[in-house]
JSON list of C-alpha atoms in Angstrom, two decimals:
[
{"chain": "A", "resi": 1, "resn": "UNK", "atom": "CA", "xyz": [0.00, 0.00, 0.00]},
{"chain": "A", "resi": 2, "resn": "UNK", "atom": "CA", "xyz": [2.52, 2.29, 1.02]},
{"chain": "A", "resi": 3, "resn": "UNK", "atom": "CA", "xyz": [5.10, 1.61, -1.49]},
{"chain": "A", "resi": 4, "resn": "UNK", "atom": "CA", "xyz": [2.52, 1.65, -4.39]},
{"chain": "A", "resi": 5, "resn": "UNK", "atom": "CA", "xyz": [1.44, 5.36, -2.64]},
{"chain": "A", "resi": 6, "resn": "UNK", "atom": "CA", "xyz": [4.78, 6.65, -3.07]},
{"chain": "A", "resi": 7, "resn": "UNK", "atom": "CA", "xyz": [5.59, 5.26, -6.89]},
{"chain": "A", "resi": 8, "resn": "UNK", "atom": "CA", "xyz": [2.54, 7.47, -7.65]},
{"chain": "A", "resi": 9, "resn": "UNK", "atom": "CA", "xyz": [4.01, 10.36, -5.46]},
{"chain": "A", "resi": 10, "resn": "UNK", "atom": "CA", "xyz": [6.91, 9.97, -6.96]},
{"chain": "A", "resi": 11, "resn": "UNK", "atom": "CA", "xyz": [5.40, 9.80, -10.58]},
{"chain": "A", "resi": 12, "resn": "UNK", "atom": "CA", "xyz": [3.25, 13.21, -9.49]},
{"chain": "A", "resi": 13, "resn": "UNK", "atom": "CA", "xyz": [6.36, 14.86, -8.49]},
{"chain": "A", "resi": 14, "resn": "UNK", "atom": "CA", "xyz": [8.67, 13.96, -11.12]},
{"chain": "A", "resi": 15, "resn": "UNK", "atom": "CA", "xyz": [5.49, 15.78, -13.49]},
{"chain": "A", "resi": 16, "resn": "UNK", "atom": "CA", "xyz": [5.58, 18.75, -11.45]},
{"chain": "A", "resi": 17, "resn": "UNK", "atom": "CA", "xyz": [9.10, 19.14, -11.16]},
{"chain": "A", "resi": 18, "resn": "UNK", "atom": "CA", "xyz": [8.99, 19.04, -14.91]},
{"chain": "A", "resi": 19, "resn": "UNK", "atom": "CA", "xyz": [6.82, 21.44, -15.62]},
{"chain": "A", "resi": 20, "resn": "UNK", "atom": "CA", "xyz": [8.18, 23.77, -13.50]},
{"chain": "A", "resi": 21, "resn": "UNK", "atom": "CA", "xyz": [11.47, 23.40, -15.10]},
{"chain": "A", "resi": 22, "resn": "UNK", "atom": "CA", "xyz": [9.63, 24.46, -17.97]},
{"chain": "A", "resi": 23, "resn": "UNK", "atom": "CA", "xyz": [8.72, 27.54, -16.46]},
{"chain": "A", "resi": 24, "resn": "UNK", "atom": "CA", "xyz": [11.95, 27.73, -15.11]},
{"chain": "A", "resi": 25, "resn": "UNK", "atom": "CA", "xyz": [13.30, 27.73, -19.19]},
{"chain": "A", "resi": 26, "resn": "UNK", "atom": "CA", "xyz": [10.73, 29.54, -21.15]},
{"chain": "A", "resi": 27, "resn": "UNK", "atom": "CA", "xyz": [10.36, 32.37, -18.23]},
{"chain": "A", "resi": 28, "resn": "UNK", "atom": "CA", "xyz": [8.85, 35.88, -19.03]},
{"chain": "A", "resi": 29, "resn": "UNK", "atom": "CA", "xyz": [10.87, 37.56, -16.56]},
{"chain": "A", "resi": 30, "resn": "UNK", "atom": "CA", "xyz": [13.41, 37.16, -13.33]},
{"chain": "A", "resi": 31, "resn": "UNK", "atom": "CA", "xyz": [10.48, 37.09, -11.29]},
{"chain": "A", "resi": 32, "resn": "UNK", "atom": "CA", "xyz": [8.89, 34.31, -13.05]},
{"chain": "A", "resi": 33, "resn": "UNK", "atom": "CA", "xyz": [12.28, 32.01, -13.15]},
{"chain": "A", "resi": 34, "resn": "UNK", "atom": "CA", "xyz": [12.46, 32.21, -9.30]},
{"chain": "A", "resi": 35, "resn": "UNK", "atom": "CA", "xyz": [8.56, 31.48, -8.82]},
{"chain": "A", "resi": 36, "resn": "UNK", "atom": "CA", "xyz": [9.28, 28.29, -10.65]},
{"chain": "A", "resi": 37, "resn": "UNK", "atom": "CA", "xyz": [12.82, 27.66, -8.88]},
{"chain": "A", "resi": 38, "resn": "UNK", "atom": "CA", "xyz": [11.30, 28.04, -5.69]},
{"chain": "A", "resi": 39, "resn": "UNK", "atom": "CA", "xyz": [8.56, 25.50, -6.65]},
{"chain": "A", "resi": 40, "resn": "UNK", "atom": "CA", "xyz": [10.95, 23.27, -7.53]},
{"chain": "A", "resi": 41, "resn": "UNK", "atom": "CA", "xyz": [12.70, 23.22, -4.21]},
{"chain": "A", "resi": 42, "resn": "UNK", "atom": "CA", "xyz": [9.76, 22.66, -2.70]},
{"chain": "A", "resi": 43, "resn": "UNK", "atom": "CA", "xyz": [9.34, 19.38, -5.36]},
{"chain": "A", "resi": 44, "resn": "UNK", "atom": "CA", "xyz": [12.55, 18.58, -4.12]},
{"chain": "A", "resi": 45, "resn": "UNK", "atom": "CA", "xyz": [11.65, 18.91, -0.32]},
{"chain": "A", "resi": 46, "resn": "UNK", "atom": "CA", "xyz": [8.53, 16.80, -1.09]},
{"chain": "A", "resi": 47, "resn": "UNK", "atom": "CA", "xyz": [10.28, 14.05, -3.18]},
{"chain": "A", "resi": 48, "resn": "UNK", "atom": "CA", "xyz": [12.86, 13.19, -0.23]},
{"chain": "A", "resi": 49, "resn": "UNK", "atom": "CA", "xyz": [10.19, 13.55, 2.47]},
{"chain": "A", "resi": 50, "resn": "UNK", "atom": "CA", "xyz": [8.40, 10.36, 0.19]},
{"chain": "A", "resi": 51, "resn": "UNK", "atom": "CA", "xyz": [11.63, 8.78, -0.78]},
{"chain": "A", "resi": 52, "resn": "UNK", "atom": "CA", "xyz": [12.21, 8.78, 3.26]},
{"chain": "A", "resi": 53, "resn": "UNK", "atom": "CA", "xyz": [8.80, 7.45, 4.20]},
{"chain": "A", "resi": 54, "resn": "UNK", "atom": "CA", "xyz": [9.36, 4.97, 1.47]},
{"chain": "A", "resi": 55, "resn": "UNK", "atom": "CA", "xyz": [12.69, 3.79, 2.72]},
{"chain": "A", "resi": 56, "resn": "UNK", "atom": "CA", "xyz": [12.87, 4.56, 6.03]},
{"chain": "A", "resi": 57, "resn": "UNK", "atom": "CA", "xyz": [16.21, 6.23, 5.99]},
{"chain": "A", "resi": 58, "resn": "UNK", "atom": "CA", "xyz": [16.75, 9.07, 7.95]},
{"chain": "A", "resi": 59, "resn": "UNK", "atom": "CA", "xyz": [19.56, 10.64, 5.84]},
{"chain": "A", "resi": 60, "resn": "UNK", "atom": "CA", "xyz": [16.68, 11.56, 3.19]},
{"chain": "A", "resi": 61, "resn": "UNK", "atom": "CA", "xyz": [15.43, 13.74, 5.70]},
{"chain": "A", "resi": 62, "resn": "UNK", "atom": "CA", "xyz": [18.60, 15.56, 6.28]},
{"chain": "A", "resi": 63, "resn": "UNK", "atom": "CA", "xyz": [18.84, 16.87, 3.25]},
{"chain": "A", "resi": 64, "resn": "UNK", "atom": "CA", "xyz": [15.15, 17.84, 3.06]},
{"chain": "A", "resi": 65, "resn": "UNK", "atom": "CA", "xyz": [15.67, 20.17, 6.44]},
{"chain": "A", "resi": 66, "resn": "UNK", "atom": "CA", "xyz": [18.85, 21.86, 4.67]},
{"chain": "A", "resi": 67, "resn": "UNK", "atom": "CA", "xyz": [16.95, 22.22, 1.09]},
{"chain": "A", "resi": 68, "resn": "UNK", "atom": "CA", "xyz": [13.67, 23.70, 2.78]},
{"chain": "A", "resi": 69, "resn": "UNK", "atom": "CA", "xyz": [16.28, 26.11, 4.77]},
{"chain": "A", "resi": 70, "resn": "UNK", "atom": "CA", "xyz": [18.02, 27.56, 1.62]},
{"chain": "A", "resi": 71, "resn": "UNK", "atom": "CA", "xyz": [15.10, 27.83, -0.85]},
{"chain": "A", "resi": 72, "resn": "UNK", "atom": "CA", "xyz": [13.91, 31.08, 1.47]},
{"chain": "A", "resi": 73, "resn": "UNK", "atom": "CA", "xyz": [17.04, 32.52, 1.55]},
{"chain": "A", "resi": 74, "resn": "UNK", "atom": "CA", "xyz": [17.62, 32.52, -2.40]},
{"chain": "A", "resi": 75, "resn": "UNK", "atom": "CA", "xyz": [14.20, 33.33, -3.04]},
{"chain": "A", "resi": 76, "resn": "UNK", "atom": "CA", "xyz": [14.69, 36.87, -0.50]},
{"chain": "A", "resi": 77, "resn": "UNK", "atom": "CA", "xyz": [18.34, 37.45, -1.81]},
{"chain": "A", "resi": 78, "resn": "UNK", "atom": "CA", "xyz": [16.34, 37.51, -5.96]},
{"chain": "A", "resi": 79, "resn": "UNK", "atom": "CA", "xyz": [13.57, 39.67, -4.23]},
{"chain": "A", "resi": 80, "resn": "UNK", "atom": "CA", "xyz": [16.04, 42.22, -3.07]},
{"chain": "A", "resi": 81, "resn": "UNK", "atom": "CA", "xyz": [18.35, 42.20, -6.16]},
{"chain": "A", "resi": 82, "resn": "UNK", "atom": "CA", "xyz": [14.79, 42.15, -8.69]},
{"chain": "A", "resi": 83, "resn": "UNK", "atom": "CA", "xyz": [13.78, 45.48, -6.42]},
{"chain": "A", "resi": 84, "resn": "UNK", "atom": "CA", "xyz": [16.91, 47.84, -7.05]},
{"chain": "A", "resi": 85, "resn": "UNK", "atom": "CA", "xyz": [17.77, 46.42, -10.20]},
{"chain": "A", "resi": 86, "resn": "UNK", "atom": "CA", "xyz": [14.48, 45.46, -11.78]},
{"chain": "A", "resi": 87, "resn": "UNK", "atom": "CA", "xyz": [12.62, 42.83, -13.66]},
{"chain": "B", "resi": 1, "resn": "UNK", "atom": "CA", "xyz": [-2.47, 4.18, 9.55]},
{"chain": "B", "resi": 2, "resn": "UNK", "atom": "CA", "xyz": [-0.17, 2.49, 6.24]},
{"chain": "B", "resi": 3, "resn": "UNK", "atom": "CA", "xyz": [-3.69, 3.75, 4.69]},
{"chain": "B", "resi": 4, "resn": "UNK", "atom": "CA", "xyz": [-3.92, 6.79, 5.95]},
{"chain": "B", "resi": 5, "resn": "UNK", "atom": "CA", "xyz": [-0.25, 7.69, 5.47]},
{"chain": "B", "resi": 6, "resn": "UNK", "atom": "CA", "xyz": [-0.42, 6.42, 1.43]},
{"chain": "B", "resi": 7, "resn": "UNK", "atom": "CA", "xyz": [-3.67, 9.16, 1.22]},
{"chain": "B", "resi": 8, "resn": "UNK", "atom": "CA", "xyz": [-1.80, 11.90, 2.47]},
{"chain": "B", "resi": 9, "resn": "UNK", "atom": "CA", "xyz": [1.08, 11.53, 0.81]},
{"chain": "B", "resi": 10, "resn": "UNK", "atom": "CA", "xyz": [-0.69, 10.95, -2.61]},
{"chain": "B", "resi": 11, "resn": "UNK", "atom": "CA", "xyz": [-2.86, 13.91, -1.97]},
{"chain": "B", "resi": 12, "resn": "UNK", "atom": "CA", "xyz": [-0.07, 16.39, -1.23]},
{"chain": "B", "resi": 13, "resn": "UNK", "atom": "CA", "xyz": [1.99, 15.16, -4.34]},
{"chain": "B", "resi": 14, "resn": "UNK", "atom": "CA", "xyz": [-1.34, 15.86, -6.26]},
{"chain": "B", "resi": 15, "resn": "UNK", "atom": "CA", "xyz": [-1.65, 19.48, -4.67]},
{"chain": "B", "resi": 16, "resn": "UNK", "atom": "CA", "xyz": [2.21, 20.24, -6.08]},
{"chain": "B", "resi": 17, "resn": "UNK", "atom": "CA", "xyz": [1.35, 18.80, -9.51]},
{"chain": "B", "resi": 18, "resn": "UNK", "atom": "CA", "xyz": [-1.84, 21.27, -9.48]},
{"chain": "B", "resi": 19, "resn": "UNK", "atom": "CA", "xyz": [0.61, 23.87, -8.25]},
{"chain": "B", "resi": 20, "resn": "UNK", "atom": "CA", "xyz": [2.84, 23.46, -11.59]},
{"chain": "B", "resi": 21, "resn": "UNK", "atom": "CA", "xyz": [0.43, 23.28, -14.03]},
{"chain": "B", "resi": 22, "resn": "UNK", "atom": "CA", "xyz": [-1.14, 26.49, -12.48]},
{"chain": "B", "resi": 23, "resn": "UNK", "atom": "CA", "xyz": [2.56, 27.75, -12.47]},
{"chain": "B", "resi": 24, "resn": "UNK", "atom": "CA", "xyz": [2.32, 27.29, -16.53]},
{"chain": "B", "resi": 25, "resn": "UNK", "atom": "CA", "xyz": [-1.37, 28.21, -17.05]},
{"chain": "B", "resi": 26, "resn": "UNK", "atom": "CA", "xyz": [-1.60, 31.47, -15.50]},
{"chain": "B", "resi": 27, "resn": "UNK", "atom": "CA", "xyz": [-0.70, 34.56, -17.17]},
{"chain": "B", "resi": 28, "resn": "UNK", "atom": "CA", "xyz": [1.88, 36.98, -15.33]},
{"chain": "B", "resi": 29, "resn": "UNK", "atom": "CA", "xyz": [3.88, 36.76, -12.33]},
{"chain": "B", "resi": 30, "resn": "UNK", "atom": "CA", "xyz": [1.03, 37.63, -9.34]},
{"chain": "B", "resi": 31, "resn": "UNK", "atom": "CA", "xyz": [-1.08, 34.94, -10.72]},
{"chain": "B", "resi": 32, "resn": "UNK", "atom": "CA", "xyz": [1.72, 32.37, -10.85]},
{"chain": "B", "resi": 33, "resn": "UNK", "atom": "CA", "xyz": [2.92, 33.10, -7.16]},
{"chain": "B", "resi": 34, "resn": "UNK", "atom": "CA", "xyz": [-0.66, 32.64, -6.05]},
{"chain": "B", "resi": 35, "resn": "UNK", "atom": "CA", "xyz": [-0.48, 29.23, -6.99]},
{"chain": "B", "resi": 36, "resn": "UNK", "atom": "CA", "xyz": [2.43, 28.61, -6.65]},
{"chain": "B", "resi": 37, "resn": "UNK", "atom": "CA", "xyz": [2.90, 29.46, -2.98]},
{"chain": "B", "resi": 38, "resn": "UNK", "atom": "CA", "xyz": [-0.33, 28.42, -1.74]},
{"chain": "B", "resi": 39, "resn": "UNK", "atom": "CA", "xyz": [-0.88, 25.25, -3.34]},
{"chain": "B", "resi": 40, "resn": "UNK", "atom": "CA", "xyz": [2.89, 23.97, -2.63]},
{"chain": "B", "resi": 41, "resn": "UNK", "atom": "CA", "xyz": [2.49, 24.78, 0.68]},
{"chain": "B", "resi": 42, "resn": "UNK", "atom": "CA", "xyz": [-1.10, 22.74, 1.55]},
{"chain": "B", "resi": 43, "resn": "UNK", "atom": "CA", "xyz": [0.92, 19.85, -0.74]},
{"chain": "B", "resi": 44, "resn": "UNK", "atom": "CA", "xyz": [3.86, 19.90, 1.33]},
{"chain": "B", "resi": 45, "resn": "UNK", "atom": "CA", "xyz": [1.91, 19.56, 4.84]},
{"chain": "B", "resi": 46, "resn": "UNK", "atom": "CA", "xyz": [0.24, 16.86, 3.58]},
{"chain": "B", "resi": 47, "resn": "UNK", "atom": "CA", "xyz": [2.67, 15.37, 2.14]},
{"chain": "B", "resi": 48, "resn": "UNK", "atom": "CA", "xyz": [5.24, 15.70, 4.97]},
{"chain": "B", "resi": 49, "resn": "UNK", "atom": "CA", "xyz": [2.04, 14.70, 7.86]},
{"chain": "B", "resi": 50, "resn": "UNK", "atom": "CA", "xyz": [1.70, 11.50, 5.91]},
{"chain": "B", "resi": 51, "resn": "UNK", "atom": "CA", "xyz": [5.75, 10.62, 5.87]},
{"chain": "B", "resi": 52, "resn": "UNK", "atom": "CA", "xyz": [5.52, 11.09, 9.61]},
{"chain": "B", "resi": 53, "resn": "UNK", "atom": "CA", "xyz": [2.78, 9.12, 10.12]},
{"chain": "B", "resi": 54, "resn": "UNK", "atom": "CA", "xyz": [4.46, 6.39, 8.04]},
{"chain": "B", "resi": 55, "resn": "UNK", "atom": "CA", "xyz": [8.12, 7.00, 9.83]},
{"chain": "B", "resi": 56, "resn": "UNK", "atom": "CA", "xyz": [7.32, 6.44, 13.46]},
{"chain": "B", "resi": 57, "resn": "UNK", "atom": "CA", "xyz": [10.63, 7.43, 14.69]},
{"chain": "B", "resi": 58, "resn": "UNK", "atom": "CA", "xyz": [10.80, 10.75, 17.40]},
{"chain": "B", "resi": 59, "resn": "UNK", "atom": "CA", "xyz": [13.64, 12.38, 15.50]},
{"chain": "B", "resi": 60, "resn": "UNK", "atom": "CA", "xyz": [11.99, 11.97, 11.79]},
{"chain": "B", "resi": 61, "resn": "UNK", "atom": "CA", "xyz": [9.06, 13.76, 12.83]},
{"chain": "B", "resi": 62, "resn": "UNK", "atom": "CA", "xyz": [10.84, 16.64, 14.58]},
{"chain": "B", "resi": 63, "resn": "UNK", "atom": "CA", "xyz": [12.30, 17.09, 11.62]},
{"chain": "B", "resi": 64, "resn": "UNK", "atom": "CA", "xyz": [9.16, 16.83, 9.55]},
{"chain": "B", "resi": 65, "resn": "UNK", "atom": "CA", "xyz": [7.54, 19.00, 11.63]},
{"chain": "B", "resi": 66, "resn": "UNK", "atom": "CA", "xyz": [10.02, 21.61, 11.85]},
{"chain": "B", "resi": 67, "resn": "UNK", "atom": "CA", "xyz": [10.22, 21.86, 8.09]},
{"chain": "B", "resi": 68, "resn": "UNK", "atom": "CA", "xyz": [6.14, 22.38, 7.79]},
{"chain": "B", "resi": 69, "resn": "UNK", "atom": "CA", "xyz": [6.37, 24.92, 10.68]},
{"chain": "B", "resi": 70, "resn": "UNK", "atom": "CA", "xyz": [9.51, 26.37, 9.00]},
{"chain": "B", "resi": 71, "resn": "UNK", "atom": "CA", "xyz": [7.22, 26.35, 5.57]},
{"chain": "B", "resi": 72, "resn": "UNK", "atom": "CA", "xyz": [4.23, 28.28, 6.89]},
{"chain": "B", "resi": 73, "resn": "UNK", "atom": "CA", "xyz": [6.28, 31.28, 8.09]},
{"chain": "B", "resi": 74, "resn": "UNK", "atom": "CA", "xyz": [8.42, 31.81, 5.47]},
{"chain": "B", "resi": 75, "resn": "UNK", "atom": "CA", "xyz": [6.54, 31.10, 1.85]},
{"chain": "B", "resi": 76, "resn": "UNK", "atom": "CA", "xyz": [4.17, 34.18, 2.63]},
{"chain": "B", "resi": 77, "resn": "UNK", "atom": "CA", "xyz": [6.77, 35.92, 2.94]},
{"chain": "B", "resi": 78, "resn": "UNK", "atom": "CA", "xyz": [8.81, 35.25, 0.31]},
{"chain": "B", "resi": 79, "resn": "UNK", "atom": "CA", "xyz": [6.00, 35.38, -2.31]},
{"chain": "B", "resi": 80, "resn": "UNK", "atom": "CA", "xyz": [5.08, 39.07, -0.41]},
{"chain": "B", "resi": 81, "resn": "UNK", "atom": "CA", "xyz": [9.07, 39.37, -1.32]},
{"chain": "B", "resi": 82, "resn": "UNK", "atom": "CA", "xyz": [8.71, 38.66, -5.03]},
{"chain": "B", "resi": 83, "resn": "UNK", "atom": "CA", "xyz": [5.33, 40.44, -5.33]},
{"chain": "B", "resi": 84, "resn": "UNK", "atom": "CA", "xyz": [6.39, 43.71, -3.92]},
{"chain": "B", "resi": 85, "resn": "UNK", "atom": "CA", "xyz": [9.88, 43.62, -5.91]},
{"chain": "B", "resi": 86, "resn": "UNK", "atom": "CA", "xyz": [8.50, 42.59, -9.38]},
{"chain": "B", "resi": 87, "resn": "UNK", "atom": "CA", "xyz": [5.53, 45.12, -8.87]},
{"chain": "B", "resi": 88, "resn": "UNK", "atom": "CA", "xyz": [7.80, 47.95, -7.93]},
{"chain": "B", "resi": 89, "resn": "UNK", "atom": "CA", "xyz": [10.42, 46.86, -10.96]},
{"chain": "B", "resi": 90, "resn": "UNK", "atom": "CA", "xyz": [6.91, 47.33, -12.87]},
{"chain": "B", "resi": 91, "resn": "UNK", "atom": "CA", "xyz": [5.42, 43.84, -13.84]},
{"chain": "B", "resi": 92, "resn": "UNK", "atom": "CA", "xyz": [3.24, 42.90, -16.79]},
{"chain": "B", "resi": 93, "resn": "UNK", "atom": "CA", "xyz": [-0.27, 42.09, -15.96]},
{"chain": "B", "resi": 94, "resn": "UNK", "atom": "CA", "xyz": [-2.23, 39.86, -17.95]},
{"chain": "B", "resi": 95, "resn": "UNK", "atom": "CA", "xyz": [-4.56, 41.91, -20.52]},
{"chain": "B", "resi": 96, "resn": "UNK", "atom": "CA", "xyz": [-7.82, 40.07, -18.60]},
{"chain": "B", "resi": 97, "resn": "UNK", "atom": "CA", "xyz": [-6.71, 42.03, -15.17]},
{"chain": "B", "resi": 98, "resn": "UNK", "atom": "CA", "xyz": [-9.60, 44.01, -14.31]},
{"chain": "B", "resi": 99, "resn": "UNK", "atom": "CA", "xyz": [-8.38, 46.82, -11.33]},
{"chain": "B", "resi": 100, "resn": "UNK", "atom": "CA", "xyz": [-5.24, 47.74, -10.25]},
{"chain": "B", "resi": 101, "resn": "UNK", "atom": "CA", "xyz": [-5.40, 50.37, -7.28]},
{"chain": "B", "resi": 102, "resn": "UNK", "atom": "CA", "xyz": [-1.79, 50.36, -6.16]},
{"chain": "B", "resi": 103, "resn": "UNK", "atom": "CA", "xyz": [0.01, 51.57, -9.62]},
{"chain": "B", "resi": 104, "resn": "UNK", "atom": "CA", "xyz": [-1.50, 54.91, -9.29]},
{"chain": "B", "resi": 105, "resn": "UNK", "atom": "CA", "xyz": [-0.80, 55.40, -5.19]},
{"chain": "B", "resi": 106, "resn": "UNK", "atom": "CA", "xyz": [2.75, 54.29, -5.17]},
{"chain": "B", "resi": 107, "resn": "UNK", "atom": "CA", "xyz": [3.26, 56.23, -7.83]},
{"chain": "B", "resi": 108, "resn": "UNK", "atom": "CA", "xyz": [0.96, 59.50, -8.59]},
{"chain": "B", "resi": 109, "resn": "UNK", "atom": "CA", "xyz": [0.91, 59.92, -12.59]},
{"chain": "B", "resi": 110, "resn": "UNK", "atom": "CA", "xyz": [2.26, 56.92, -13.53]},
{"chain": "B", "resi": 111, "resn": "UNK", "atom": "CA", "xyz": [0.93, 53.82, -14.74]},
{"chain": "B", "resi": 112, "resn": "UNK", "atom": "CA", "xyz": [-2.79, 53.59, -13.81]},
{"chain": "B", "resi": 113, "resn": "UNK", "atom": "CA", "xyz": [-3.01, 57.09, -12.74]},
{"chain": "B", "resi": 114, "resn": "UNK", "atom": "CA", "xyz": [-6.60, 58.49, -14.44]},
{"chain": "B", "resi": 115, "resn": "UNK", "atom": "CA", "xyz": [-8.27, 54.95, -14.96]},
{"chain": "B", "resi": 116, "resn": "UNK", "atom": "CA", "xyz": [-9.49, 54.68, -11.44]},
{"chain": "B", "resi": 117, "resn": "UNK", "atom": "CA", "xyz": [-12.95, 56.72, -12.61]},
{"chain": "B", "resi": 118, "resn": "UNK", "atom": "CA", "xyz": [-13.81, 53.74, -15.48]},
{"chain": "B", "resi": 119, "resn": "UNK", "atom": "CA", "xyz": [-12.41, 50.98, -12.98]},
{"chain": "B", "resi": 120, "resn": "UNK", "atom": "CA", "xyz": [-11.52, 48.63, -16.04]}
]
């Protein structure tokens, strides 16, 4: 039950990490590119949280607590430099 | 519990999926931080409730825990971040936006400025 849960997680998340790449590429403007980065931390975040419950391994969740740490701190530093400098 | 653990999980990975497509649907940057942030972040509690319910372990949900806590205070704020910045570096709304009351206060004859009697 569990394992089949998480293949589809994992399937879910691999889609929306995707299409925000796609964002990511195609953008629009600054702002725009770091919308869709900071989505995709947060795909990453959510993919080791699953991969963790899936395996069991603690390291997984590590790495989630440091990712989910430095996503805010990018996404302020682009906020500050998109404010003096503009879009 | 397995059960209820799989449902979460599933459903938050669903909520981040919704969160990209919206990401790619919608038209200019305020539209694509509204789903963006508040989508990711339902998906993300979810997600992370149901990995603690399936990792029993004390120290694996402190740290799932402190990541959704850690989540809730800081993606309003960021998207507030990257809203006020990208407005003030003077975005691009979609042609379908309807009002727009804070162009013409934050900055008094400039963009907007004039169109607040016709409201469209």
């Amino acid at each position: 039950m569990l394992e089949f849960a998480t293949t589809v997680a994992l399937g879910l998340l691999g889609l929306a990490a995707a299409l925000c790449l796609l964002r990511l590429v195609r953008g629009g403007s600054l702002a725009d590119r770091i919308v869709a980065l900071d989505a995709l931390l947060i795909m990453i975040v959510l993919s080791l949280a699953v991969l963790a419950a899936r395996t069991g391994q603690d390291t997984f969740l590590d790495a989630m607590v440091v990712t989910a740490l430095l996503g805010f701190t990018g996404t302020s530093l682009v906020a500050k430099y998109i404010e003096r400098r503009g879009a | 519990m397995e059960a209820l653990a799989s449902i979460s999980i599933v459903v938050g990975a669903m909520l981040a999926a919704i969160a990209a497509l919206g990401i790619n649907r919608f038209g200019d940057v305020l539209s694509r931080m509204h789903a963006a942030t508040k989508a990711t972040t339902l998906g993300l509690a979810l997600t992370l409730i149901g990995a603690a319910i399936a990792i029993p372990a004390t120290g694996a949900v402190v740290k799932l825990l402190l990541v959704i806590v850690f989540q809730f205070m800081t993606a309003p704020v960021g998207a507030h971040l990257i809203g006020r910045a990208s407005f003030r570096a003077g975005l691009e709304f979609h042609p379908s936006t309807n009002y727009d009351e804070l162009s013409s206060r934050i900055r008094p004859g400039g963009r907007g400025s004039g169109d607040d009697e016709s409201g469209r």
